[in-house]
Amino acid sequence: MIAGLSCVGPSLAQTPSRPEALLKKMTLDEKIGQLVQRAGGRSKALNSRLDDSELERVRAGGVGSYLHVAGAEPLAKLQKVAVEESRLGIPLLFSMDVVHGYRTIFPVPLAIAATWAPESEERAARVAADEATAAGLHWTFAPMIDIARDPRWGRIVEGAGEDPYLGARMAVAQVNGFQGGNTLRPGSLMATAKHFGAYGAAIGGRDYNSADLSERTLQEVYLPPFYAAARAGAGSFMAAFNDIAGVPTTANRELLRGTLRERWGWQGLLVSDWGAIGELLSHGVAADRAGAAVLSLDASVDMDMVGAVYAEDLKGAIAKDPARIKLLDEAVLRILRVKEQLGLFDRPMAYHDVAREARELLSPEHREAARAVARQSIVLLRNEGRVLPLNPDKLRSIAVIGALATDGRSALGSWKAQGREEEVVTLLKGITAAAPRTLRILSAPGADPRNVDLTGIPAAVKAAKSADVVVLMIGEDFDLSGESRSRSDLGLPPSQDELARRILDLGKPVVVVLANGRPLAIPLLADRATAILETWMLGTESGNAIADVLFGKYSPAGRLPAAFPRATGAVPFNYAANPTGRPADPDLAKDTVRYHDLPITPLYPFGHGLTYSEFRYSDLAQSTASVDPGGRIDISITVENTGGVASDEVVQLYCRDPVASVARPVLELRGFKRVDLGAGTRKRITFSLTPEQFAFWSPRGQWLIESGRIDFWIGASSADLRAKGSFEITKTHAGTAPAAALPTRVIVSSN
Ligand code: BGC
């Protein structure tokens, strides 16, 4: 077990006596029952399956958990049956995908990652947990912490983007927010780190597809957020649907039992993805369902989400080999242990306070928090002639064009839990509420990303023509990203592209408000739009947040958590690439690593985002020129707001190991801080690092820190580096953890 991990998640060593005592009393059927998770609702219809036959199943001890259920009152009834009418009175676990809000919907996770403010991510998860636990839920299938380097993959919207360091920080923030502290405890919403371990590496960005990647990339890029989530005490993990080099994760003993449980020391509840145990047959690694059950149990998958393979086929497999009962007992214990930690044995009705439910859902404080996080998520990609912020006193009219400007459903994103379209402040509503009465607001849908109907475009052009400025909201609707929503083309949907061309042809100032769940290839907009605000899908308070930014009440300061490509054919593209023997060079005359027909730079790089102000970076200093194993180096810089407008700035620290026994990436993010700076004010930011943060996965299969020089840069994006330095690591030594998982300490002082 890795040092420092002995208290990760529910630990076997601290086993409370109750789960063990219960285990001794359980029949084989009751044990298997704990491993069964059933859907309590058909499709998205909550609780619709909870009929008499379902209650009978609970009475018989045949169910451990439900998903697609909610509501303090209906779930109280169900829980009562479990604790009062089943033989052993074991409580049920109620779960749902509460991903970025329960009723008050926050921005989609990719958008929250664009805040580069883990404290905001934690706040969002806390609000979601307050609402969900008030509505009877114990467990969420979030955070999704898969690294995504191919934006064709629709689930990039559910995670923190391309970078393992940013991803690890956001993973920890969500675990802490959901669980309400750094361990599972009574009243927590148990977090699920998913989808362990390389779901985001699906070949071609096609959802569910195989991943085939080097051990080094797995360890250095895909696993760090999971390691960080395990360390943060995530109560649950979910195994990914896909296979890595032919080994389906649900049956990946080496990864699940070996890496996660034995090497990382994590002992929480491991759940399969939806029906994934049964899918081992389609993968071609099990001949029948009993074989699939054995593989999964052996890999230490504790709970079978919906598939009923454990429910129906595990008993027979155990009869064939009674030694398997030991594996079953371990799984049951892990499930009982999280039930105990959530306080369900002592206070099974604690999550069913109807008055609290009424108070919490969509409370004014929650809406305010959602608005604040939404504003922070907005990224200003372009602002020609400083057209933004708009000054409403100098404008007579504004045209709000685009079907997305009135599309509340799309603002909620693909996982909306119990979010309601009618409670969303759309862009049109937000602008109308924020604008002075003297400002004339024209609006027209023009075209909807859902279809190719262009008949509304002439009316939109007419409205745009008669206005002083156009706010054009275009992009993807909610159903173009998310699970099973991979796209082969990263351009704007055809109707949106046509609408944009016709509006841009008017030659007026056009502020594009982009809505999307993934990086897009938008050369047309980058070339011709006056300004581009990346607004993702911002949730319930979407329109208010965008209006705050459009009219200058708030300076945008979000940064891209994944690069925008110049064309679909340029993905995957990642700033943290290896140098190669012929490093990328903008000089197209040379034969270097590039496309013949495109510059070897993204359209908008990782970490990019403008503000309404400007910042000067100065006085770089470092505490030492060389660091010993176990030592630290502090790197400090002063950032001054010189632009005359109060704004946040996201200060970023990148590093490189220029000479090592294996080629190291040309840049790697190793620290960042979002700071707020009043006009004319300055702050000093200190990043404190250890040599462990420069470990790489050696060809011998271990973390290694090599002696030698480390270069570092501080800047405003991966392509806007303002100050450079270097230091030496004095000795080669073994590391213990994925480097990107380890946090850099940041200190901000106001000199
Ligand atoms: C998804 C998971 C999700 C589960 C339950 C699956 O299809 O892959 O991310 O948690 O469904 O809704």
Coordinates of C-alpha atoms in Angstrom, one line a residue, residues 42 180 207 349 355 361 440 702 706:
R42 CA -38.2 3.2 -16.6
G180 CA -19.1 17.2 2.4
D207 CA -18.1 6.2 -27.3
M349 CA -34.6 7.9 7.6
A355 CA -39.5 20.0 4.9
L361 CA -34.5 22.6 -3.9
R440 CA -34.7 47.9 -27.9
Q702 CA 7.6 2.4 -11.5
E706 CA 15.7 11.7 -12.4

